[in-house]
CSV table of C-alpha atoms and ligand atoms in Angstrom, one decimal:
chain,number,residue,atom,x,y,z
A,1,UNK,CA,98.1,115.4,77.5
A,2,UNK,CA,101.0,113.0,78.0
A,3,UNK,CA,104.6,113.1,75.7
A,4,UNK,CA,103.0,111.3,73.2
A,5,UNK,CA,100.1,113.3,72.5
A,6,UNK,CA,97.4,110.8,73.9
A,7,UNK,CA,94.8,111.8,76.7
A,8,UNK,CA,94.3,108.5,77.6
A,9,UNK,CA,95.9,109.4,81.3
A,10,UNK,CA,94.4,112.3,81.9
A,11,UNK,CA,92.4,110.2,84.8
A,12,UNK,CA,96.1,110.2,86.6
A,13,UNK,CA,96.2,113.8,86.7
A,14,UNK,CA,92.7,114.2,87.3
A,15,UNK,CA,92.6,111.4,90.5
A,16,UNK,CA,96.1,113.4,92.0
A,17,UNK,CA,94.4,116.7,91.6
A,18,UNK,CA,91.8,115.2,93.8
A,19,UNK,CA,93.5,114.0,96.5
A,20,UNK,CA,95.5,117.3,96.5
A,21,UNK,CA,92.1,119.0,97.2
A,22,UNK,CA,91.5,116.3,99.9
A,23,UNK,CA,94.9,116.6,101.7
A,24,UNK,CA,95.3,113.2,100.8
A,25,UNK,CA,97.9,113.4,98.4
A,26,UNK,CA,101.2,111.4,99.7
A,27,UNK,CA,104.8,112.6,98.0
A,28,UNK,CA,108.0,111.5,99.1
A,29,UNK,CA,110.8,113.0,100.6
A,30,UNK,CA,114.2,112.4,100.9
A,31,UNK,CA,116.1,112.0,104.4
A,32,UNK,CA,120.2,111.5,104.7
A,33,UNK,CA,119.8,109.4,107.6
A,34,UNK,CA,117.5,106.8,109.5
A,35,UNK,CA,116.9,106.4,113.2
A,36,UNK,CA,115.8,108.8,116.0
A,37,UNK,CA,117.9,111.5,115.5
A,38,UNK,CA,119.7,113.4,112.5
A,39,UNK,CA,121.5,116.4,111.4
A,40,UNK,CA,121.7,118.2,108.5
A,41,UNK,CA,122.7,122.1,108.3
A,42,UNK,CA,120.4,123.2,110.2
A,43,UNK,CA,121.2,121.2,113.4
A,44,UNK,CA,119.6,118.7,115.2
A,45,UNK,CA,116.3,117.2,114.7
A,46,UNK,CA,114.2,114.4,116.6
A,47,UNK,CA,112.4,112.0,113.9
A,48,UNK,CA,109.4,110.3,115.6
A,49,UNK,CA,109.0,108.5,112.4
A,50,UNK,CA,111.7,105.7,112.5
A,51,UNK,CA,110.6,102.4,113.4
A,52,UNK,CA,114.2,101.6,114.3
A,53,UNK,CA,112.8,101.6,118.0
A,54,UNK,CA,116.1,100.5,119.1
A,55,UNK,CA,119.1,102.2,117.0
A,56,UNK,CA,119.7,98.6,115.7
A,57,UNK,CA,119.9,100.0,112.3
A,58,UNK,CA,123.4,102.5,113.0
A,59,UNK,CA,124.5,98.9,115.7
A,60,UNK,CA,128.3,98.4,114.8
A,61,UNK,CA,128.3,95.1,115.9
A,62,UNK,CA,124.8,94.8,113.4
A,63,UNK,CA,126.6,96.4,110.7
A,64,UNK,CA,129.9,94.5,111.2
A,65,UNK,CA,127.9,90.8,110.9
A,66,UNK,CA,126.2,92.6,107.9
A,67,UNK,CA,129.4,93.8,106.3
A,68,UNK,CA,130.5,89.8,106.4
A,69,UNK,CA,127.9,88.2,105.2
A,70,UNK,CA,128.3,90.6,102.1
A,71,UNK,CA,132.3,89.4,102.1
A,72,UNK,CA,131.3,85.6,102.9
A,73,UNK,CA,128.1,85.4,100.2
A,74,UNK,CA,128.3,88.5,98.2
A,75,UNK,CA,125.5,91.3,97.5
A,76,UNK,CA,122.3,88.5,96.5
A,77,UNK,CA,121.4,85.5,97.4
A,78,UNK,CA,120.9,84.8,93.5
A,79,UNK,CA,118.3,82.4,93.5
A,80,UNK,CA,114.8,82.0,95.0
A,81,UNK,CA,115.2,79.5,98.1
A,82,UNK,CA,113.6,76.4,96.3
A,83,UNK,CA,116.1,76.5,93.9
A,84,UNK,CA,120.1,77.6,94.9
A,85,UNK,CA,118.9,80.5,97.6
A,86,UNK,CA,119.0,78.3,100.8
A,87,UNK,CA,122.7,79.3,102.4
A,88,UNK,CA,123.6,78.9,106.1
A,89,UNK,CA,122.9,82.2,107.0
A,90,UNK,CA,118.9,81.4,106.3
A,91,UNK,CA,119.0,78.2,108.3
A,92,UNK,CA,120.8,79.7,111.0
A,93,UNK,CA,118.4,82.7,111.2
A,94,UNK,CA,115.8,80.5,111.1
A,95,UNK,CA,116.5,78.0,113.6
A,96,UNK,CA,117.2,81.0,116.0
A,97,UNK,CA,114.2,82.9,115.4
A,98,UNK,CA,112.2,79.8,116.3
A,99,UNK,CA,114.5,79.3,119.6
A,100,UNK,CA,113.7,83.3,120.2
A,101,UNK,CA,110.4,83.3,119.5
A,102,UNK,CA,109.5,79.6,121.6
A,103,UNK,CA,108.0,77.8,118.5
A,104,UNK,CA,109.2,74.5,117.0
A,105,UNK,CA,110.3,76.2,113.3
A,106,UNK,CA,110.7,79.4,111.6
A,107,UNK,CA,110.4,80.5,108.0
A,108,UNK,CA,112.0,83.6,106.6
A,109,UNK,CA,110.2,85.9,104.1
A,110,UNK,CA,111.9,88.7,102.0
A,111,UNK,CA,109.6,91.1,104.1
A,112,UNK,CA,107.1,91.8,106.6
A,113,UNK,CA,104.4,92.3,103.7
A,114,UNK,CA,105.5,89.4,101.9
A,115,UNK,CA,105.1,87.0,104.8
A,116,UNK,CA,101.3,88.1,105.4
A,117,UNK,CA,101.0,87.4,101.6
A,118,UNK,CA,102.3,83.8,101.5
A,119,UNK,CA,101.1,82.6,104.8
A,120,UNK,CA,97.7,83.8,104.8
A,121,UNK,CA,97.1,83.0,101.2
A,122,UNK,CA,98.9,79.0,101.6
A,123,UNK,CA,96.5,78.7,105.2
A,124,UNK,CA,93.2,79.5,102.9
A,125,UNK,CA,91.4,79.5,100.0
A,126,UNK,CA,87.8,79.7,98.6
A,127,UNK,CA,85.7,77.9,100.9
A,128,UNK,CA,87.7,79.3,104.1
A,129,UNK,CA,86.9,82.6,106.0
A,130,UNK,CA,89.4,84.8,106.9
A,131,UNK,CA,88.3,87.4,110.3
A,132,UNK,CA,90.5,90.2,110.5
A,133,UNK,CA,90.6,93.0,113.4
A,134,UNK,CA,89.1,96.2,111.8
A,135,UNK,CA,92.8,98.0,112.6
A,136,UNK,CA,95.0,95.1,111.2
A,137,UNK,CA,97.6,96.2,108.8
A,138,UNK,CA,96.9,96.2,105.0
A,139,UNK,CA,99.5,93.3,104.8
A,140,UNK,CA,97.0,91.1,106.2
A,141,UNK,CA,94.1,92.1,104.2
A,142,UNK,CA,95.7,91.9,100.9
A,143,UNK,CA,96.9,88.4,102.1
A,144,UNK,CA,93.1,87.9,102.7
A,145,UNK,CA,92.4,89.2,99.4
A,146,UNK,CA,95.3,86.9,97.7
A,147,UNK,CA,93.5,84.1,99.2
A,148,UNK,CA,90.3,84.7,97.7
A,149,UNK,CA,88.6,83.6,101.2
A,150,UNK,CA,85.8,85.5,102.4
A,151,UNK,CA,87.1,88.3,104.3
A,152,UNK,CA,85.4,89.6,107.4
A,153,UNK,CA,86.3,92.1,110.1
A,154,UNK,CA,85.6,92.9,113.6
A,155,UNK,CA,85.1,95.2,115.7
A,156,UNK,CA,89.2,96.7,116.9
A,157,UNK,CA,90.2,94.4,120.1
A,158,UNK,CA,86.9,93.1,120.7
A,159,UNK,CA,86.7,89.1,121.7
A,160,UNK,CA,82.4,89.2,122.1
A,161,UNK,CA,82.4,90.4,118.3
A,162,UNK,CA,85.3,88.2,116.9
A,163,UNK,CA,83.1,85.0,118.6
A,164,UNK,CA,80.0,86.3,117.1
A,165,UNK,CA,81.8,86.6,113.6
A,166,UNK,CA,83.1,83.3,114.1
A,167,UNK,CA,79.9,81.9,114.5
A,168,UNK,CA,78.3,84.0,111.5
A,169,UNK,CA,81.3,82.0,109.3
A,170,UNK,CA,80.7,78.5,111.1
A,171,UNK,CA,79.9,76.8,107.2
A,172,UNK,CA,83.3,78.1,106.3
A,173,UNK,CA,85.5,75.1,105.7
A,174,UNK,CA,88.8,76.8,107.4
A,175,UNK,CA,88.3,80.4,109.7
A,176,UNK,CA,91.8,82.4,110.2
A,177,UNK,CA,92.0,84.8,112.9
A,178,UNK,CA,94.1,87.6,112.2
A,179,UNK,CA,95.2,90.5,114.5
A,180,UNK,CA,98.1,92.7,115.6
A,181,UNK,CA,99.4,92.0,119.0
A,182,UNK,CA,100.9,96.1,119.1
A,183,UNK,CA,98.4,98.3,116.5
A,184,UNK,CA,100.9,100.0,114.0
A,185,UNK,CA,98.5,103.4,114.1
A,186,UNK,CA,97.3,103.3,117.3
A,187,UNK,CA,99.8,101.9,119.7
A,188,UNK,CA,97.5,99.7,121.6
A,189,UNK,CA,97.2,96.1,122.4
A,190,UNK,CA,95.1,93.3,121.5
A,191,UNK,CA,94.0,91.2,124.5
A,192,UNK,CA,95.4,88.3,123.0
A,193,UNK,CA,94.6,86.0,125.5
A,194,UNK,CA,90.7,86.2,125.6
A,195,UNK,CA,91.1,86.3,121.4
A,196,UNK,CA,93.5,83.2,121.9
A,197,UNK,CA,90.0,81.7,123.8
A,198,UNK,CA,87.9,82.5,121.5
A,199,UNK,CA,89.5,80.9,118.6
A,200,UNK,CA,90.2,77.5,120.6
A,201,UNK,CA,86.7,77.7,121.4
A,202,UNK,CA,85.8,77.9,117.9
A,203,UNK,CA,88.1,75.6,116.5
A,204,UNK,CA,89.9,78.5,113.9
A,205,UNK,CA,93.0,79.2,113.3
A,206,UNK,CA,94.8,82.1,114.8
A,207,UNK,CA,97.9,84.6,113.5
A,208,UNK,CA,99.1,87.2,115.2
A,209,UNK,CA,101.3,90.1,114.0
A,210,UNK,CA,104.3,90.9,116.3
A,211,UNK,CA,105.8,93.4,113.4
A,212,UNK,CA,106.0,96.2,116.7
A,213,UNK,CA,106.3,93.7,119.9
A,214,UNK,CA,108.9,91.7,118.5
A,215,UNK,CA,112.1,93.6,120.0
A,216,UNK,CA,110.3,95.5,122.5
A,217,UNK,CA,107.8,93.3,124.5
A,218,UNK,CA,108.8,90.4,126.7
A,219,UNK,CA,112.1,89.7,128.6
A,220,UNK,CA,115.0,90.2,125.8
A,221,UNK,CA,112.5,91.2,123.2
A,222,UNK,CA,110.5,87.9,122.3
A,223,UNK,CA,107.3,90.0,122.2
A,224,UNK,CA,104.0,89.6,123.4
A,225,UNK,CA,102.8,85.6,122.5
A,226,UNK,CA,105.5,84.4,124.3
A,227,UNK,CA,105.3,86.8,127.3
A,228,UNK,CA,101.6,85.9,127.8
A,229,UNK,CA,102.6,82.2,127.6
A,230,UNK,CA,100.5,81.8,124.1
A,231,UNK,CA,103.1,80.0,121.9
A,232,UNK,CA,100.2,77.1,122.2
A,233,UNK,CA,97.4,78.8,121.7
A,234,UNK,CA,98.8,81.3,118.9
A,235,UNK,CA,99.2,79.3,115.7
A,236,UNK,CA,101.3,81.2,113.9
A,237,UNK,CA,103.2,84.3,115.4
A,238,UNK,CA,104.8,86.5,112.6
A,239,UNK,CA,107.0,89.3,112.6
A,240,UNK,CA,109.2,91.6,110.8
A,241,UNK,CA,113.3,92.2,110.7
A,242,UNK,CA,112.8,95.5,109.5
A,243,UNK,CA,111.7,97.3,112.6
A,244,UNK,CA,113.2,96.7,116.0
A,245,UNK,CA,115.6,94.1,114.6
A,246,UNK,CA,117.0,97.0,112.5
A,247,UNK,CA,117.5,94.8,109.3
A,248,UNK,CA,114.9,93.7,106.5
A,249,UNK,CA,113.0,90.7,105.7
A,250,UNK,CA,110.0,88.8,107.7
A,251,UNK,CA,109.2,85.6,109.1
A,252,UNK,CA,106.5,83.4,110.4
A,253,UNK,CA,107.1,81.1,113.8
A,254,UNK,CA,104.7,78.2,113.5
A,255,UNK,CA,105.2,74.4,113.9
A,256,UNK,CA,107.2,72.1,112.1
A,257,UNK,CA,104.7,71.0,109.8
A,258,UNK,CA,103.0,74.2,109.0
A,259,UNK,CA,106.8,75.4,108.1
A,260,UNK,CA,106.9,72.6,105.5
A,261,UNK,CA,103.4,73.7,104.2
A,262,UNK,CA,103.9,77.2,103.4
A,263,UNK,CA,107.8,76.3,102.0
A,264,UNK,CA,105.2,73.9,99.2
A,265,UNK,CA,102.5,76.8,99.3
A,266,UNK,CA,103.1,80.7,100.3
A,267,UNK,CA,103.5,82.0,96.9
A,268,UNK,CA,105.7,85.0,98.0
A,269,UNK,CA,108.5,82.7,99.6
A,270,UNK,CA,108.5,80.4,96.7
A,271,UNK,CA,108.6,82.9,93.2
A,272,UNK,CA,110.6,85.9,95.2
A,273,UNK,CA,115.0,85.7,95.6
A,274,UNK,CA,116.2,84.3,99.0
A,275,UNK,CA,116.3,87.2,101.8
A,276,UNK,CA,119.6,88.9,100.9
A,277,UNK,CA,122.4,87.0,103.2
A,278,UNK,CA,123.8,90.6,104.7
A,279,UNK,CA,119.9,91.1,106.2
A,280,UNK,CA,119.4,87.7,107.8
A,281,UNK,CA,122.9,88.2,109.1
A,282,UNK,CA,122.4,91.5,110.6
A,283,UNK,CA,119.0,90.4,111.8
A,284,UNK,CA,120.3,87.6,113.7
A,285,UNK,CA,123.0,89.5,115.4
A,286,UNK,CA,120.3,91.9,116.6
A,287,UNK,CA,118.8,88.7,118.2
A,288,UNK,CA,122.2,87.8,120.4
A,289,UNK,CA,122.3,91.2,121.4
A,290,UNK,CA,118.6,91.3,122.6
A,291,UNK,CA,119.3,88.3,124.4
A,292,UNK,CA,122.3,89.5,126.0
A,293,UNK,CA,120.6,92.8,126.9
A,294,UNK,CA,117.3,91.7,127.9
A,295,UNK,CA,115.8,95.0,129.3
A,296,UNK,CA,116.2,97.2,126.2
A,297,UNK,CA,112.9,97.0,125.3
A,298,UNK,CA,112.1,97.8,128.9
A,299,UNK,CA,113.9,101.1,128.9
A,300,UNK,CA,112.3,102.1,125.4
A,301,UNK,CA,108.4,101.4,127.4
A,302,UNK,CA,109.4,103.3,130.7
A,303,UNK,CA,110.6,106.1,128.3
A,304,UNK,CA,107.6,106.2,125.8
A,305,UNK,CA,105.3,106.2,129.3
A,306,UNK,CA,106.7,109.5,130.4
A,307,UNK,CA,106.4,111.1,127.1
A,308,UNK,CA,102.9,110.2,126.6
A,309,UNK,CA,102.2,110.9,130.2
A,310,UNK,CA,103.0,114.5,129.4
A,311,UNK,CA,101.1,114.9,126.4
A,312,UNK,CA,98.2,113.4,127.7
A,313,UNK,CA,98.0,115.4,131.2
A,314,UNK,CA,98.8,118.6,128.2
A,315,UNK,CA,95.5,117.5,126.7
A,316,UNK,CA,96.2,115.7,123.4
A,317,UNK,CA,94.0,112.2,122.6
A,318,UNK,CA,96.4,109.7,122.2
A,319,UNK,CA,93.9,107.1,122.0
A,320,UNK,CA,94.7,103.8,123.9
A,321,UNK,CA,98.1,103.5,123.3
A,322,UNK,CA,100.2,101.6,125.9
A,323,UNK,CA,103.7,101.3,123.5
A,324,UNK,CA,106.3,103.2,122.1
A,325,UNK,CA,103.9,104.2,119.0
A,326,UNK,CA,102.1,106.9,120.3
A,327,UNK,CA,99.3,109.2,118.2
A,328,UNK,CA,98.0,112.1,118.8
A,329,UNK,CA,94.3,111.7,117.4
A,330,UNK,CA,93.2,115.5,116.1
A,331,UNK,CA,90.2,114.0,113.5
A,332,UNK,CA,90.8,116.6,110.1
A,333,UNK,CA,93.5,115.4,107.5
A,334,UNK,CA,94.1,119.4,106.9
A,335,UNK,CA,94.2,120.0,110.8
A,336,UNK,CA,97.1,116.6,110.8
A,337,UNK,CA,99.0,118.0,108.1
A,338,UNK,CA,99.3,121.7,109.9
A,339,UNK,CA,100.3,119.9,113.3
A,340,UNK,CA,103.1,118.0,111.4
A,341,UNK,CA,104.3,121.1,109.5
A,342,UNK,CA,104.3,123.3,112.5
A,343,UNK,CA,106.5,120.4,113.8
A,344,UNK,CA,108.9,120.3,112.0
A,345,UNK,CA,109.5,124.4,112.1
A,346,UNK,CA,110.5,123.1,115.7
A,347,UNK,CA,112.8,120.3,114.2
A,348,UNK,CA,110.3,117.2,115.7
A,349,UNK,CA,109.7,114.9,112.1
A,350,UNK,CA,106.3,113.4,112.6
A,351,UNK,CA,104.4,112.3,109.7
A,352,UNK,CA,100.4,112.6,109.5
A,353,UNK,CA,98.9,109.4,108.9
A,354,UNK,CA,95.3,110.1,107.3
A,355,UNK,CA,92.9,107.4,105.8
A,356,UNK,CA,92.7,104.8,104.0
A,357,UNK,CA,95.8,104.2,106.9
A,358,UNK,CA,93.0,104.9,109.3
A,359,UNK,CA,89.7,104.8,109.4
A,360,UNK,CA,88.0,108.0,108.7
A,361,UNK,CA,88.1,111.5,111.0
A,362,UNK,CA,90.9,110.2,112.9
A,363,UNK,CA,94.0,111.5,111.3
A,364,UNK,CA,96.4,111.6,113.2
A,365,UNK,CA,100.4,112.8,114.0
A,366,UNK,CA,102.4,109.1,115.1
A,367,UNK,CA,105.1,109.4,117.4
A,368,UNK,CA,107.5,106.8,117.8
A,369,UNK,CA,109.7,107.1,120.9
A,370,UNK,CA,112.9,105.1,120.2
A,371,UNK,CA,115.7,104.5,122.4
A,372,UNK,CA,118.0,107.5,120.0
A,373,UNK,CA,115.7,109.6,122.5
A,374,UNK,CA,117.4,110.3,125.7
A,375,UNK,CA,115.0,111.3,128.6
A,376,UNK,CA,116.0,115.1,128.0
A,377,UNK,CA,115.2,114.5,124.5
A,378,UNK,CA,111.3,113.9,125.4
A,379,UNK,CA,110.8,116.5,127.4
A,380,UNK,CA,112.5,119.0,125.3
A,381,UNK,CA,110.1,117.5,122.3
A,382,UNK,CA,107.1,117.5,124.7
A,383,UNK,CA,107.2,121.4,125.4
A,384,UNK,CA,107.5,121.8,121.6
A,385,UNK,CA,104.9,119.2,120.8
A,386,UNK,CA,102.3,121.0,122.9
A,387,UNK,CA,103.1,124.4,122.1
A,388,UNK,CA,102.4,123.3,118.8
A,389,UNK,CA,99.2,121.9,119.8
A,390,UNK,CA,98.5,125.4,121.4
A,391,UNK,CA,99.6,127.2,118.4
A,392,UNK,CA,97.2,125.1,115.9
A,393,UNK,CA,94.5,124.9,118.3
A,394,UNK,CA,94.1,121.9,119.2
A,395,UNK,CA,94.9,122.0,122.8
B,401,LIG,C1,105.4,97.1,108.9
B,401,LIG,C2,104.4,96.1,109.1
B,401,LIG,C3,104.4,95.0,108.3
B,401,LIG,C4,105.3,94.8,107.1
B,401,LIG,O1,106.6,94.6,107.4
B,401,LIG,P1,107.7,95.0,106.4
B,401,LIG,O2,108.9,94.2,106.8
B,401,LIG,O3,108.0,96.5,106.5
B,401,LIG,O4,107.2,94.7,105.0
B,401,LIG,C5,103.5,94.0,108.6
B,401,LIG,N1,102.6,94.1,109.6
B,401,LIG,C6,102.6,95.3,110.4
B,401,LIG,C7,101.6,95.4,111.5
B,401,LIG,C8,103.5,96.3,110.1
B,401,LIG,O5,103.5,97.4,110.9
């Protein structure tokens, strides 16, 4: 019974209760700081949670051009970007990403999960076919779904299968490839250049998602399209601010035309305030100092290889990954949960990711190494992280 005396949501309590039972149920909890490392009264702990993979988000110099952005343009952008919302700092981050990223243009979105929306849902429509990897990221689906395109998927990083698909969808009117060039869950990489191939062979249309390469692979960052040379071949290569770049927001790199389109035709950009002027400031900041670094994203791999080296040769399944997001596989959403709890008793944050994140029996504790971690860091976490293993019986 609710406050008001109705039962009519009784189904609420009913569907929690449920996935209580299932160790499903997700609740929130409240953190006093971001990034690889915090304190609170208890000491130190090591989060492997934070997608800040490079401590971007604590930068001074980030924060500083944040802090004058809010002083130059104050708190909102106050308008959608159609209307008043286009300021310099939006043209300017723009114009860099596309510089940073090797494509003619650049549009900005006010996230990551916004810019799947617009993009995918301004590229197709009803007669179209959009072909997602099995893994990609629930942004891209529900920009599938938005689109009302048929929505197909294949089999996770497999070119024969996406062909095969293609072919099944050859009446389509428009096909949309869609993958993820780092897996956010797994960590591994999609061989981009034989699914690049494919969808020239097939005439279709191809977006990647860069949302955990961008900042991390390629020299100063530029991620994986444009250190495989695929700026031609990839279509549209979008990506997030809100990860390595430390800020918040999105964007799709994509030509000059296709820029114009989804400005007329991506839903998200066009009925949603301009990105918030302190973001796109701090997110382009992060850029200059990725390109006058270069090797950061370097440092972070050589670091995240060590660490998974050592769980690995322990005896954990950490799948294929070949990143800085790396998961230990142990199948049971109860067994995931125990792992993360005994965890953090040793002060290691790592959440349990368990389905409908992933598919089914392979829930999972993600790790994500970031450069907060100093060598001595890892191997101190390691020897905890596999006694723990040991302790739950995993190992
Ligand atoms: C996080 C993420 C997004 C969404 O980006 P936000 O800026 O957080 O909305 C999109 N795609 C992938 C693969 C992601 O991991």
């Amino acid at each position: 019974m609710n406050n008001n005396g109705s039962s009519g949501y009784d189904w609420i309590e009913a569907g929690l209760k449920e996935l209580r039972e299932q160790g499903l149920e997700r609740t929130l909890r409240k953190f006093e700081d971001v990034g690889g490392k915090f304190h609170d009264n208890a000491g130190k702990s090591l989060n492997f949670s934070s997608n800040d993979y490079l401590g971007f988000a604590r930068n001074e110099k980030i924060i500083a051009a944040g802090i004058a952005a809010f002083r130059s343009y104050g708190a909102s952008a106050a308008s959608s970007r159609l209307i008043s919302g286009t300021l310099p700092c939006h043209s300017e981050l723009e114009e860099h990403l596309a510089k940073f990223k090797g494509y003619p243009a650049a549009l900005a979105f006010g996230s990551g999960y916004l810019t799947n929306l617009g993009i995918i849902s301004a590229l197709v429509g009803r007669e179209d076919a959009v072909i997602a990897d099995r893994l990609a990221h629930a942004s891209l689906i529900d920009g599938a779904i938005m689109s009302r395109a048929n929505l197909k998927r294949f089999q996770h990083n497999d070119p024969d299968h996406l062909a095969k698909s293609l072919e099944d969808e050859k009446d389509a009117k428009h096909r949309l490839v869609v993958t993820e060039s780092v897996f956010s869950m797994d960590g591994d990489l999609a061989p981009l250049k034989e699914i690049a191939a494919v969808c020239a062979e097939h005439n279709a249309m191809l977006l990647v998602d860069e949302a955990h390469a961008t900042g991390i692979f390629g020299t100063s960052g530029t991620g994986r399209v444009r250190e495989l040379q695929l700026e031609n071949k990839v279509d549209i290569s979008m990506g997030t601010l809100s990860k390595a770049l430390g800020s918040y927001g999105g964007f799709a790199a994509c030509s000059a035309s296709m820029r114009d389109w989804f400005v007329n035709r991506a839903r998200s950009f066009i009925y949603s305030t301009a990105l918030p002027p302190a973001s796109a400031r701090a997110a382009e900041e992060a850029l200059s100092i990725l390109e006058s670094q270069q090797t950061l994203g370097q440092e972070l791999l050589k670091r995240a290889d060590i660490f998974r080296r050592r769980l690995q040769e322990a005896g954990f399944n950490t799948g294929k990954s070949a990143s800085q997001i790396i998961p230990l596989i142990v199948g049971k959403n109860i067994k995931s949960l125990r792992l993360a709890e005994r965890l953090r008793d040793k002060r290691i944050l790592a959440v349990a990711i368990r389905p409908p994140t992933v598919p089914e029996g392979t829930a999972r504790i993600r790790l994500s190494v970031t450069l907060d971690h100093s060598q001595a860091d890892l191997e101190q976490a390691a020897d905890q992280i596999i006694d723990a293993g040991y302790a739950e019986g995993i190992l």
